[in-house]
Amino acid sequence: MDASTLVLITVVALTVWLASFVYLKYPSRWVNRSFSIFSLAVAGWTAGTWAGNYLAQAQIGLVLGRVAFAMGVLMAYALLIFFHVFPASSTFPRPIPVKIFGVLATVLTLISMTTPWILTALTIDNGNLRVKYGPLYPLFAVYILGSVGYTFSIILHKIRLARGVERLQLNYLFAGLIVPGVLATVTNL
């Protein structure tokens, strides 16, 4: 096993452990649930993109690449929910945009995993991964950008209204999750 595979397995295992730890701490709280779903989706996306790249020539590589796209959709939606409920809401958020993004997440997740409409093919050409996107890939990209943009607006609004320790927590959360999330979004679309 090469070093990069070992690092990937370690990162995925730690991410799954983190999701489990946070969820089991307070399983009834939506902040814990949504963070855990986000972490599991990150682990699934990480493993799926690696497997899709590593196994691109085989049919299973395409299947796992499609799973990675589905995990990307779930990551964006779970992050949106997490920022809505952070720091301590115990109920699922009910605003109309949350419902719209939820329906779109469900539809795009199913389409990503079951059709070639978002990811059509993965091939290796001269040692480089070549991705052939389907006709609904632009919808996927708009969903990711819209979800991340809406999440940005939520966190910035909460930071403006918060005071003291809560504001500090929100600032750290913003820096720790949104900034890398935007960079991942921009470099992967």
mmCIF file with all atom_site columns, C-alpha atoms in Angstrom:
data_model
loop_
_atom_site.group_PDB
_atom_site.id
_atom_site.type_symbol
_atom_site.label_atom_id
_atom_site.label_alt_id
_atom_site.label_comp_id
_atom_site.label_asym_id
_atom_site.label_entity_id
_atom_site.label_seq_id
_atom_site.pdbx_PDB_ins_code
_atom_site.Cartn_x
_atom_site.Cartn_y
_atom_site.Cartn_z
_atom_site.occupancy
_atom_site.B_iso_or_equiv
_atom_site.pdbx_formal_charge
_atom_site.auth_seq_id
_atom_site.auth_comp_id
_atom_site.auth_asym_id
_atom_site.auth_atom_id
_atom_site.pdbx_PDB_model_num
ATOM 1   C CA . MET A 1 1   ? 0.000   0.000  0.000   1.00 0.00 ? 1   MET A CA 1
ATOM 2   C CA . ASP A 1 2   ? 1.458   3.367  -0.989  1.00 0.00 ? 2   ASP A CA 1
ATOM 3   C CA . ALA A 1 3   ? 1.673   6.366  1.356   1.00 0.00 ? 3   ALA A CA 1
ATOM 4   C CA . SER A 1 4   ? -1.125  8.367  -0.303  1.00 0.00 ? 4   SER A CA 1
ATOM 5   C CA . THR A 1 5   ? -3.569  5.463  0.057   1.00 0.00 ? 5   THR A CA 1
ATOM 6   C CA . LEU A 1 6   ? -2.621  5.075  3.708   1.00 0.00 ? 6   LEU A CA 1
ATOM 7   C CA . VAL A 1 7   ? -3.164  8.796  4.305   1.00 0.00 ? 7   VAL A CA 1
ATOM 8   C CA . LEU A 1 8   ? -6.539  8.638  2.544   1.00 0.00 ? 8   LEU A CA 1
ATOM 9   C CA . ILE A 1 9   ? -7.688  5.650  4.606   1.00 0.00 ? 9   ILE A CA 1
ATOM 10  C CA . THR A 1 10  ? -6.550  7.416  7.782   1.00 0.00 ? 10  THR A CA 1
ATOM 11  C CA . VAL A 1 11  ? -8.390  10.634 6.891   1.00 0.00 ? 11  VAL A CA 1
ATOM 12  C CA . VAL A 1 12  ? -11.591 8.770  6.000   1.00 0.00 ? 12  VAL A CA 1
ATOM 13  C CA . ALA A 1 13  ? -11.412 6.711  9.214   1.00 0.00 ? 13  ALA A CA 1
ATOM 14  C CA . LEU A 1 14  ? -10.825 9.815  11.354  1.00 0.00 ? 14  LEU A CA 1
ATOM 15  C CA . THR A 1 15  ? -13.695 11.636 9.653   1.00 0.00 ? 15  THR A CA 1
ATOM 16  C CA . VAL A 1 16  ? -16.059 8.706  10.283  1.00 0.00 ? 16  VAL A CA 1
ATOM 17  C CA . TRP A 1 17  ? -14.835 8.548  13.896  1.00 0.00 ? 17  TRP A CA 1
ATOM 18  C CA . LEU A 1 18  ? -15.474 12.293 14.312  1.00 0.00 ? 18  LEU A CA 1
ATOM 19  C CA . ALA A 1 19  ? -18.990 11.935 12.891  1.00 0.00 ? 19  ALA A CA 1
ATOM 20  C CA . SER A 1 20  ? -19.726 9.079  15.301  1.00 0.00 ? 20  SER A CA 1
ATOM 21  C CA . PHE A 1 21  ? -18.245 10.883 18.299  1.00 0.00 ? 21  PHE A CA 1
ATOM 22  C CA . VAL A 1 22  ? -20.218 14.079 17.701  1.00 0.00 ? 22  VAL A CA 1
ATOM 23  C CA . TYR A 1 23  ? -23.479 12.249 16.988  1.00 0.00 ? 23  TYR A CA 1
ATOM 24  C CA . LEU A 1 24  ? -23.236 9.968  20.021  1.00 0.00 ? 24  LEU A CA 1
ATOM 25  C CA . LYS A 1 25  ? -22.537 12.907 22.334  1.00 0.00 ? 25  LYS A CA 1
ATOM 26  C CA . TYR A 1 26  ? -26.076 14.313 21.858  1.00 0.00 ? 26  TYR A CA 1
ATOM 27  C CA . PRO A 1 27  ? -27.960 12.287 19.222  1.00 0.00 ? 27  PRO A CA 1
ATOM 28  C CA . SER A 1 28  ? -31.211 14.202 19.706  1.00 0.00 ? 28  SER A CA 1
ATOM 29  C CA . ARG A 1 29  ? -29.706 17.589 18.810  1.00 0.00 ? 29  ARG A CA 1
ATOM 30  C CA . TRP A 1 30  ? -29.868 18.686 15.174  1.00 0.00 ? 30  TRP A CA 1
ATOM 31  C CA . VAL A 1 31  ? -26.519 20.422 15.441  1.00 0.00 ? 31  VAL A CA 1
ATOM 32  C CA . ASN A 1 32  ? -24.918 17.044 16.219  1.00 0.00 ? 32  ASN A CA 1
ATOM 33  C CA . ARG A 1 33  ? -26.949 15.203 13.589  1.00 0.00 ? 33  ARG A CA 1
ATOM 34  C CA . SER A 1 34  ? -26.214 17.642 10.791  1.00 0.00 ? 34  SER A CA 1
ATOM 35  C CA . PHE A 1 35  ? -22.502 17.846 11.620  1.00 0.00 ? 35  PHE A CA 1
ATOM 36  C CA . SER A 1 36  ? -22.319 14.052 11.653  1.00 0.00 ? 36  SER A CA 1
ATOM 37  C CA . ILE A 1 37  ? -24.097 13.785 8.296   1.00 0.00 ? 37  ILE A CA 1
ATOM 38  C CA . PHE A 1 38  ? -21.742 16.433 6.912   1.00 0.00 ? 38  PHE A CA 1
ATOM 39  C CA . SER A 1 39  ? -18.691 14.523 8.201   1.00 0.00 ? 39  SER A CA 1
ATOM 40  C CA . LEU A 1 40  ? -19.929 11.199 6.797   1.00 0.00 ? 40  LEU A CA 1
ATOM 41  C CA . ALA A 1 41  ? -20.581 12.870 3.442   1.00 0.00 ? 41  ALA A CA 1
ATOM 42  C CA . VAL A 1 42  ? -17.040 14.303 3.489   1.00 0.00 ? 42  VAL A CA 1
ATOM 43  C CA . ALA A 1 43  ? -15.696 10.806 4.153   1.00 0.00 ? 43  ALA A CA 1
ATOM 44  C CA . GLY A 1 44  ? -17.849 9.369  1.349   1.00 0.00 ? 44  GLY A CA 1
ATOM 45  C CA . TRP A 1 45  ? -16.829 12.106 -1.056  1.00 0.00 ? 45  TRP A CA 1
ATOM 46  C CA . THR A 1 46  ? -13.142 11.665 -0.199  1.00 0.00 ? 46  THR A CA 1
ATOM 47  C CA . ALA A 1 47  ? -13.260 7.894  -0.646  1.00 0.00 ? 47  ALA A CA 1
ATOM 48  C CA . GLY A 1 48  ? -15.443 8.135  -3.758  1.00 0.00 ? 48  GLY A CA 1
ATOM 49  C CA . THR A 1 49  ? -13.230 10.649 -5.559  1.00 0.00 ? 49  THR A CA 1
ATOM 50  C CA . TRP A 1 50  ? -10.134 8.617  -4.741  1.00 0.00 ? 50  TRP A CA 1
ATOM 51  C CA . ALA A 1 51  ? -11.759 5.365  -5.862  1.00 0.00 ? 51  ALA A CA 1
ATOM 52  C CA . GLY A 1 52  ? -13.201 6.967  -8.983  1.00 0.00 ? 52  GLY A CA 1
ATOM 53  C CA . ASN A 1 53  ? -9.734  8.206  -9.898  1.00 0.00 ? 53  ASN A CA 1
ATOM 54  C CA . TYR A 1 54  ? -7.882  5.039  -8.914  1.00 0.00 ? 54  TYR A CA 1
ATOM 55  C CA . LEU A 1 55  ? -10.397 2.690  -10.573 1.00 0.00 ? 55  LEU A CA 1
ATOM 56  C CA . ALA A 1 56  ? -11.393 4.927  -13.493 1.00 0.00 ? 56  ALA A CA 1
ATOM 57  C CA . GLN A 1 57  ? -10.907 2.217  -16.111 1.00 0.00 ? 57  GLN A CA 1
ATOM 58  C CA . ALA A 1 58  ? -13.313 -0.191 -14.366 1.00 0.00 ? 58  ALA A CA 1
ATOM 59  C CA . GLN A 1 59  ? -17.100 0.069  -14.119 1.00 0.00 ? 59  GLN A CA 1
ATOM 60  C CA . ILE A 1 60  ? -16.841 0.196  -10.317 1.00 0.00 ? 60  ILE A CA 1
ATOM 61  C CA . GLY A 1 61  ? -14.758 3.371  -10.664 1.00 0.00 ? 61  GLY A CA 1
ATOM 62  C CA . LEU A 1 62  ? -17.624 5.059  -12.491 1.00 0.00 ? 62  LEU A CA 1
ATOM 63  C CA . VAL A 1 63  ? -20.119 3.869  -9.875  1.00 0.00 ? 63  VAL A CA 1
ATOM 64  C CA . LEU A 1 64  ? -17.930 5.193  -7.046  1.00 0.00 ? 64  LEU A CA 1
ATOM 65  C CA . GLY A 1 65  ? -17.374 8.445  -8.935  1.00 0.00 ? 65  GLY A CA 1
ATOM 66  C CA . ARG A 1 66  ? -21.152 8.867  -9.080  1.00 0.00 ? 66  ARG A CA 1
ATOM 67  C CA . VAL A 1 67  ? -21.359 8.159  -5.360  1.00 0.00 ? 67  VAL A CA 1
ATOM 68  C CA . ALA A 1 68  ? -18.791 10.942 -4.844  1.00 0.00 ? 68  ALA A CA 1
ATOM 69  C CA . PHE A 1 69  ? -21.064 13.383 -6.681  1.00 0.00 ? 69  PHE A CA 1
ATOM 70  C CA . ALA A 1 70  ? -23.995 12.293 -4.500  1.00 0.00 ? 70  ALA A CA 1
ATOM 71  C CA . MET A 1 71  ? -21.862 12.818 -1.395  1.00 0.00 ? 71  MET A CA 1
ATOM 72  C CA . GLY A 1 72  ? -20.976 16.303 -2.664  1.00 0.00 ? 72  GLY A CA 1
ATOM 73  C CA . VAL A 1 73  ? -24.677 17.168 -2.795  1.00 0.00 ? 73  VAL A CA 1
ATOM 74  C CA . LEU A 1 74  ? -25.239 15.770 0.707   1.00 0.00 ? 74  LEU A CA 1
ATOM 75  C CA . MET A 1 75  ? -22.192 17.644 2.024   1.00 0.00 ? 75  MET A CA 1
ATOM 76  C CA . ALA A 1 76  ? -23.556 20.952 0.795   1.00 0.00 ? 76  ALA A CA 1
ATOM 77  C CA . TYR A 1 77  ? -27.024 20.326 2.216   1.00 0.00 ? 77  TYR A CA 1
ATOM 78  C CA . ALA A 1 78  ? -25.787 19.026 5.589   1.00 0.00 ? 78  ALA A CA 1
ATOM 79  C CA . LEU A 1 79  ? -23.543 22.075 5.939   1.00 0.00 ? 79  LEU A CA 1
ATOM 80  C CA . LEU A 1 80  ? -26.511 24.327 5.184   1.00 0.00 ? 80  LEU A CA 1
ATOM 81  C CA . ILE A 1 81  ? -28.560 22.579 7.892   1.00 0.00 ? 81  ILE A CA 1
ATOM 82  C CA . PHE A 1 82  ? -25.654 22.678 10.337  1.00 0.00 ? 82  PHE A CA 1
ATOM 83  C CA . PHE A 1 83  ? -25.283 26.445 10.018  1.00 0.00 ? 83  PHE A CA 1
ATOM 84  C CA . HIS A 1 84  ? -29.022 26.915 10.418  1.00 0.00 ? 84  HIS A CA 1
ATOM 85  C CA . VAL A 1 85  ? -29.125 24.992 13.706  1.00 0.00 ? 85  VAL A CA 1
ATOM 86  C CA . PHE A 1 86  ? -25.758 26.015 15.187  1.00 0.00 ? 86  PHE A CA 1
ATOM 87  C CA . PRO A 1 87  ? -25.122 26.623 18.063  1.00 0.00 ? 87  PRO A CA 1
ATOM 88  C CA . ALA A 1 88  ? -27.982 24.886 19.853  1.00 0.00 ? 88  ALA A CA 1
ATOM 89  C CA . SER A 1 89  ? -31.251 24.512 17.966  1.00 0.00 ? 89  SER A CA 1
ATOM 90  C CA . SER A 1 90  ? -33.015 21.255 18.748  1.00 0.00 ? 90  SER A CA 1
ATOM 91  C CA . THR A 1 91  ? -35.436 21.376 15.829  1.00 0.00 ? 91  THR A CA 1
ATOM 92  C CA . PHE A 1 92  ? -35.019 20.961 12.101  1.00 0.00 ? 92  PHE A CA 1
ATOM 93  C CA . PRO A 1 93  ? -35.034 24.348 10.316  1.00 0.00 ? 93  PRO A CA 1
ATOM 94  C CA . ARG A 1 94  ? -38.255 25.158 8.449   1.00 0.00 ? 94  ARG A CA 1
ATOM 95  C CA . PRO A 1 95  ? -37.498 28.136 6.136   1.00 0.00 ? 95  PRO A CA 1
ATOM 96  C CA . ILE A 1 96  ? -38.591 27.768 2.511   1.00 0.00 ? 96  ILE A CA 1
ATOM 97  C CA . PRO A 1 97  ? -35.000 27.806 1.113   1.00 0.00 ? 97  PRO A CA 1
ATOM 98  C CA . VAL A 1 98  ? -34.097 24.862 3.373   1.00 0.00 ? 98  VAL A CA 1
ATOM 99  C CA . LYS A 1 99  ? -37.030 22.893 1.954   1.00 0.00 ? 99  LYS A CA 1
ATOM 100 C CA . ILE A 1 100 ? -36.151 23.815 -1.638  1.00 0.00 ? 100 ILE A CA 1
ATOM 101 C CA . PHE A 1 101 ? -32.494 22.878 -1.192  1.00 0.00 ? 101 PHE A CA 1
ATOM 102 C CA . GLY A 1 102 ? -33.620 19.658 0.520   1.00 0.00 ? 102 GLY A CA 1
ATOM 103 C CA . VAL A 1 103 ? -35.834 18.600 -2.386  1.00 0.00 ? 103 VAL A CA 1
ATOM 104 C CA . LEU A 1 104 ? -33.085 19.464 -4.881  1.00 0.00 ? 104 LEU A CA 1
ATOM 105 C CA . ALA A 1 105 ? -30.531 17.548 -2.779  1.00 0.00 ? 105 ALA A CA 1
ATOM 106 C CA . THR A 1 106 ? -32.733 14.467 -2.784  1.00 0.00 ? 106 THR A CA 1
ATOM 107 C CA . VAL A 1 107 ? -33.330 14.617 -6.533  1.00 0.00 ? 107 VAL A CA 1
ATOM 108 C CA . LEU A 1 108 ? -29.682 15.332 -7.409  1.00 0.00 ? 108 LEU A CA 1
ATOM 109 C CA . THR A 1 109 ? -28.435 12.589 -5.082  1.00 0.00 ? 109 THR A CA 1
ATOM 110 C CA . LEU A 1 110 ? -30.682 10.022 -6.756  1.00 0.00 ? 110 LEU A CA 1
ATOM 111 C CA . ILE A 1 111 ? -29.812 11.265 -10.253 1.00 0.00 ? 111 ILE A CA 1
ATOM 112 C CA . SER A 1 112 ? -26.089 11.283 -9.417  1.00 0.00 ? 112 SER A CA 1
ATOM 113 C CA . MET A 1 113 ? -26.079 7.680  -8.264  1.00 0.00 ? 113 MET A CA 1
ATOM 114 C CA . THR A 1 114 ? -28.475 6.093  -10.760 1.00 0.00 ? 114 THR A CA 1
ATOM 115 C CA . THR A 1 115 ? -28.013 7.833  -14.107 1.00 0.00 ? 115 THR A CA 1
ATOM 116 C CA . PRO A 1 116 ? -25.262 9.125  -16.405 1.00 0.00 ? 116 PRO A CA 1
ATOM 117 C CA . TRP A 1 117 ? -26.874 12.588 -16.390 1.00 0.00 ? 117 TRP A CA 1
ATOM 118 C CA . ILE A 1 118 ? -24.271 14.160 -14.087 1.00 0.00 ? 118 ILE A CA 1
ATOM 119 C CA . LEU A 1 119 ? -21.232 11.890 -14.525 1.00 0.00 ? 119 LEU A CA 1
ATOM 120 C CA . THR A 1 120 ? -21.114 9.977  -17.795 1.00 0.00 ? 120 THR A CA 1
ATOM 121 C CA . ALA A 1 121 ? -17.626 8.460  -17.910 1.00 0.00 ? 121 ALA A CA 1
ATOM 122 C CA . LEU A 1 122 ? -14.219 8.300  -16.258 1.00 0.00 ? 122 LEU A CA 1
ATOM 123 C CA . THR A 1 123 ? -11.152 7.402  -18.300 1.00 0.00 ? 123 THR A CA 1
ATOM 124 C CA . ILE A 1 124 ? -7.403  7.638  -18.021 1.00 0.00 ? 124 ILE A CA 1
ATOM 125 C CA . ASP A 1 125 ? -5.638  9.370  -20.906 1.00 0.00 ? 125 ASP A CA 1
ATOM 126 C CA . ASN A 1 126 ? -1.818  9.504  -20.809 1.00 0.00 ? 126 ASN A CA 1
ATOM 127 C CA . GLY A 1 127 ? -1.927  8.994  -17.046 1.00 0.00 ? 127 GLY A CA 1
ATOM 128 C CA . ASN A 1 128 ? -4.453  11.783 -16.458 1.00 0.00 ? 128 ASN A CA 1
ATOM 129 C CA . LEU A 1 129 ? -8.036  11.364 -15.314 1.00 0.00 ? 129 LEU A CA 1
ATOM 130 C CA . ARG A 1 130 ? -10.582 12.502 -17.883 1.00 0.00 ? 130 ARG A CA 1
ATOM 131 C CA . VAL A 1 131 ? -14.121 13.176 -16.704 1.00 0.00 ? 131 VAL A CA 1
ATOM 132 C CA . LYS A 1 132 ? -17.080 13.270 -19.072 1.00 0.00 ? 132 LYS A CA 1
ATOM 133 C CA . TYR A 1 133 ? -19.981 15.143 -17.526 1.00 0.00 ? 133 TYR A CA 1
ATOM 134 C CA . GLY A 1 134 ? -23.615 14.544 -18.342 1.00 0.00 ? 134 GLY A CA 1
ATOM 135 C CA . PRO A 1 135 ? -26.258 17.077 -19.390 1.00 0.00 ? 135 PRO A CA 1
ATOM 136 C CA . LEU A 1 136 ? -27.356 17.816 -15.797 1.00 0.00 ? 136 LEU A CA 1
ATOM 137 C CA . TYR A 1 137 ? -23.875 18.640 -14.531 1.00 0.00 ? 137 TYR A CA 1
ATOM 138 C CA . PRO A 1 138 ? -24.571 22.403 -14.833 1.00 0.00 ? 138 PRO A CA 1
ATOM 139 C CA . LEU A 1 139 ? -27.602 21.926 -12.540 1.00 0.00 ? 139 LEU A CA 1
ATOM 140 C CA . PHE A 1 140 ? -25.346 20.101 -10.071 1.00 0.00 ? 140 PHE A CA 1
ATOM 141 C CA . ALA A 1 141 ? -22.834 22.967 -10.189 1.00 0.00 ? 141 ALA A CA 1
ATOM 142 C CA . VAL A 1 142 ? -25.560 25.604 -9.709  1.00 0.00 ? 142 VAL A CA 1
ATOM 143 C CA . TYR A 1 143 ? -26.952 23.618 -6.754  1.00 0.00 ? 143 TYR A CA 1
ATOM 144 C CA . ILE A 1 144 ? -23.531 23.432 -5.064  1.00 0.00 ? 144 ILE A CA 1
ATOM 145 C CA . LEU A 1 145 ? -22.813 27.121 -5.634  1.00 0.00 ? 145 LEU A CA 1
ATOM 146 C CA . GLY A 1 146 ? -26.322 28.140 -4.527  1.00 0.00 ? 146 GLY A CA 1
ATOM 147 C CA . SER A 1 147 ? -26.179 25.997 -1.415  1.00 0.00 ? 147 SER A CA 1
ATOM 148 C CA . VAL A 1 148 ? -22.734 27.273 -0.434  1.00 0.00 ? 148 VAL A CA 1
ATOM 149 C CA . GLY A 1 149 ? -23.841 30.861 -1.149  1.00 0.00 ? 149 GLY A CA 1
ATOM 150 C CA . TYR A 1 150 ? -26.959 30.472 0.992   1.00 0.00 ? 150 TYR A CA 1
ATOM 151 C CA . THR A 1 151 ? -24.837 28.901 3.747   1.00 0.00 ? 151 THR A CA 1
ATOM 152 C CA . PHE A 1 152 ? -22.509 31.916 3.549   1.00 0.00 ? 152 PHE A CA 1
ATOM 153 C CA . SER A 1 153 ? -25.458 34.251 4.051   1.00 0.00 ? 153 SER A CA 1
ATOM 154 C CA . ILE A 1 154 ? -26.651 32.278 7.096   1.00 0.00 ? 154 ILE A CA 1
ATOM 155 C CA . ILE A 1 155 ? -23.293 32.324 8.867   1.00 0.00 ? 155 ILE A CA 1
ATOM 156 C CA . LEU A 1 156 ? -22.590 35.975 8.097   1.00 0.00 ? 156 LEU A CA 1
ATOM 157 C CA . HIS A 1 157 ? -26.029 36.947 9.405   1.00 0.00 ? 157 HIS A CA 1
ATOM 158 C CA . LYS A 1 158 ? -25.481 34.938 12.596  1.00 0.00 ? 158 LYS A CA 1
ATOM 159 C CA . ILE A 1 159 ? -22.018 36.457 13.111  1.00 0.00 ? 159 ILE A CA 1
ATOM 160 C CA . ARG A 1 160 ? -23.474 39.967 12.784  1.00 0.00 ? 160 ARG A CA 1
ATOM 161 C CA . LEU A 1 161 ? -26.134 39.264 15.425  1.00 0.00 ? 161 LEU A CA 1
ATOM 162 C CA . ALA A 1 162 ? -24.031 37.235 17.864  1.00 0.00 ? 162 ALA A CA 1
ATOM 163 C CA . ARG A 1 163 ? -22.086 38.602 20.821  1.00 0.00 ? 163 ARG A CA 1
ATOM 164 C CA . GLY A 1 164 ? -19.330 37.321 23.094  1.00 0.00 ? 164 GLY A CA 1
ATOM 165 C CA . VAL A 1 165 ? -18.366 33.654 23.074  1.00 0.00 ? 165 VAL A CA 1
ATOM 166 C CA . GLU A 1 166 ? -21.067 32.722 20.553  1.00 0.00 ? 166 GLU A CA 1
ATOM 167 C CA . ARG A 1 167 ? -19.675 35.236 18.059  1.00 0.00 ? 167 ARG A CA 1
ATOM 168 C CA . LEU A 1 168 ? -16.165 33.900 18.580  1.00 0.00 ? 168 LEU A CA 1
ATOM 169 C CA . GLN A 1 169 ? -17.420 30.330 18.027  1.00 0.00 ? 169 GLN A CA 1
ATOM 170 C CA . LEU A 1 170 ? -19.180 31.392 14.838  1.00 0.00 ? 170 LEU A CA 1
ATOM 171 C CA . ASN A 1 171 ? -16.039 33.127 13.553  1.00 0.00 ? 171 ASN A CA 1
ATOM 172 C CA . TYR A 1 172 ? -13.947 30.015 14.203  1.00 0.00 ? 172 TYR A CA 1
ATOM 173 C CA . LEU A 1 173 ? -16.593 27.856 12.586  1.00 0.00 ? 173 LEU A CA 1
ATOM 174 C CA . PHE A 1 174 ? -16.701 30.149 9.587   1.00 0.00 ? 174 PHE A CA 1
ATOM 175 C CA . ALA A 1 175 ? -12.935 29.988 9.140   1.00 0.00 ? 175 ALA A CA 1
ATOM 176 C CA . GLY A 1 176 ? -12.735 26.268 9.840   1.00 0.00 ? 176 GLY A CA 1
ATOM 177 C CA . LEU A 1 177 ? -15.535 25.057 7.577   1.00 0.00 ? 177 LEU A CA 1
ATOM 178 C CA . ILE A 1 178 ? -16.643 27.678 5.075   1.00 0.00 ? 178 ILE A CA 1
ATOM 179 C CA . VAL A 1 179 ? -13.296 28.905 3.778   1.00 0.00 ? 179 VAL A CA 1
ATOM 180 C CA . PRO A 1 180 ? -11.995 25.378 3.002   1.00 0.00 ? 180 PRO A CA 1
ATOM 181 C CA . GLY A 1 181 ? -15.481 24.481 1.742   1.00 0.00 ? 181 GLY A CA 1
ATOM 182 C CA . VAL A 1 182 ? -15.475 27.328 -0.754  1.00 0.00 ? 182 VAL A CA 1
ATOM 183 C CA . LEU A 1 183 ? -11.972 26.420 -1.895  1.00 0.00 ? 183 LEU A CA 1
ATOM 184 C CA . ALA A 1 184 ? -13.062 22.795 -2.370  1.00 0.00 ? 184 ALA A CA 1
ATOM 185 C CA . THR A 1 185 ? -16.160 23.958 -4.250  1.00 0.00 ? 185 THR A CA 1
ATOM 186 C CA . VAL A 1 186 ? -14.248 26.245 -6.592  1.00 0.00 ? 186 VAL A CA 1
ATOM 187 C CA . THR A 1 187 ? -11.486 23.736 -7.336  1.00 0.00 ? 187 THR A CA 1
ATOM 188 C CA . ASN A 1 188 ? -13.857 20.801 -7.883  1.00 0.00 ? 188 ASN A CA 1
ATOM 189 C CA . LEU A 1 189 ? -16.516 22.347 -10.117 1.00 0.00 ? 189 LEU A CA 1
#
